[in-house]
Amino acid sequence: AKADLEGADLIGAKLAGANLTETKLIRARLALADLEGADLEGADLEGADLSGAIADEDTRWPKGFDPVAAGVIFK
């Protein structure tokens, strides 16, 4: 993994445009975070809290990840 943010408290974080490819985000708290245009390809989001996080059509997700089921809101 590029970075290990396992269990990190990123509630409300401004991560628009962030390169989070292959980042370990297991059980990270990303609720209400701004993920517009962020690249999360290959990231490990197991158990991550994405409720109310904001994304857009440019946000990139790991293969097989369902952001809507995870509570992400699309602009």
JSON list of C-alpha atoms in Angstrom, two decimals, residues 2-36:
[
{"chain": "A", "resi": 2, "resn": "LYS", "atom": "CA", "xyz": [1.13, 3.54, -0.69]},
{"chain": "A", "resi": 3, "resn": "ALA", "atom": "CA", "xyz": [0.02, 4.82, 2.70]},
{"chain": "A", "resi": 4, "resn": "ASP", "atom": "CA", "xyz": [-1.35, 3.17, 5.83]},
{"chain": "A", "resi": 5, "resn": "LEU", "atom": "CA", "xyz": [-4.31, 5.14, 7.14]},
{"chain": "A", "resi": 6, "resn": "GLU", "atom": "CA", "xyz": [-5.95, 2.19, 8.86]},
{"chain": "A", "resi": 7, "resn": "GLY", "atom": "CA", "xyz": [-8.42, 3.46, 11.46]},
{"chain": "A", "resi": 8, "resn": "ALA", "atom": "CA", "xyz": [-7.67, 7.10, 10.62]},
{"chain": "A", "resi": 9, "resn": "ASP", "atom": "CA", "xyz": [-10.19, 9.75, 11.65]},
{"chain": "A", "resi": 10, "resn": "LEU", "atom": "CA", "xyz": [-10.83, 11.64, 8.42]},
{"chain": "A", "resi": 11, "resn": "ILE", "atom": "CA", "xyz": [-14.38, 12.77, 9.20]},
{"chain": "A", "resi": 12, "resn": "GLY", "atom": "CA", "xyz": [-15.17, 15.83, 7.09]},
{"chain": "A", "resi": 13, "resn": "ALA", "atom": "CA", "xyz": [-11.69, 15.85, 5.53]},
{"chain": "A", "resi": 14, "resn": "LYS", "atom": "CA", "xyz": [-11.17, 17.86, 2.34]},
{"chain": "A", "resi": 15, "resn": "LEU", "atom": "CA", "xyz": [-9.75, 15.17, 0.07]},
{"chain": "A", "resi": 16, "resn": "ALA", "atom": "CA", "xyz": [-10.97, 16.53, -3.28]},
{"chain": "A", "resi": 17, "resn": "GLY", "atom": "CA", "xyz": [-8.52, 15.52, -6.00]},
{"chain": "A", "resi": 18, "resn": "ALA", "atom": "CA", "xyz": [-6.41, 13.48, -3.58]},
{"chain": "A", "resi": 19, "resn": "ASN", "atom": "CA", "xyz": [-4.35, 10.56, -4.89]},
{"chain": "A", "resi": 20, "resn": "LEU", "atom": "CA", "xyz": [-5.29, 7.73, -2.52]},
{"chain": "A", "resi": 21, "resn": "THR", "atom": "CA", "xyz": [-4.47, 4.85, -4.89]},
{"chain": "A", "resi": 22, "resn": "GLU", "atom": "CA", "xyz": [-3.58, 1.67, -3.05]},
{"chain": "A", "resi": 23, "resn": "THR", "atom": "CA", "xyz": [-3.98, 3.40, 0.33]},
{"chain": "A", "resi": 24, "resn": "LYS", "atom": "CA", "xyz": [-4.87, 1.20, 3.29]},
{"chain": "A", "resi": 25, "resn": "LEU", "atom": "CA", "xyz": [-8.09, 2.75, 4.64]},
{"chain": "A", "resi": 26, "resn": "ILE", "atom": "CA", "xyz": [-9.36, -0.23, 6.64]},
{"chain": "A", "resi": 27, "resn": "ARG", "atom": "CA", "xyz": [-11.90, 0.99, 9.25]},
{"chain": "A", "resi": 28, "resn": "ALA", "atom": "CA", "xyz": [-11.03, 4.61, 8.42]},
{"chain": "A", "resi": 29, "resn": "ARG", "atom": "CA", "xyz": [-13.69, 7.17, 9.27]},
{"chain": "A", "resi": 30, "resn": "LEU", "atom": "CA", "xyz": [-14.38, 9.09, 6.05]},
{"chain": "A", "resi": 31, "resn": "ALA", "atom": "CA", "xyz": [-17.92, 10.19, 6.90]},
{"chain": "A", "resi": 32, "resn": "LEU", "atom": "CA", "xyz": [-18.80, 13.58, 5.37]},
{"chain": "A", "resi": 33, "resn": "ALA", "atom": "CA", "xyz": [-15.40, 13.74, 3.62]},
{"chain": "A", "resi": 34, "resn": "ASP", "atom": "CA", "xyz": [-15.09, 15.58, 0.30]},
{"chain": "A", "resi": 35, "resn": "LEU", "atom": "CA", "xyz": [-13.88, 12.94, -2.17]},
{"chain": "A", "resi": 36, "resn": "GLU", "atom": "CA", "xyz": [-14.71, 14.83, -5.36]}
]
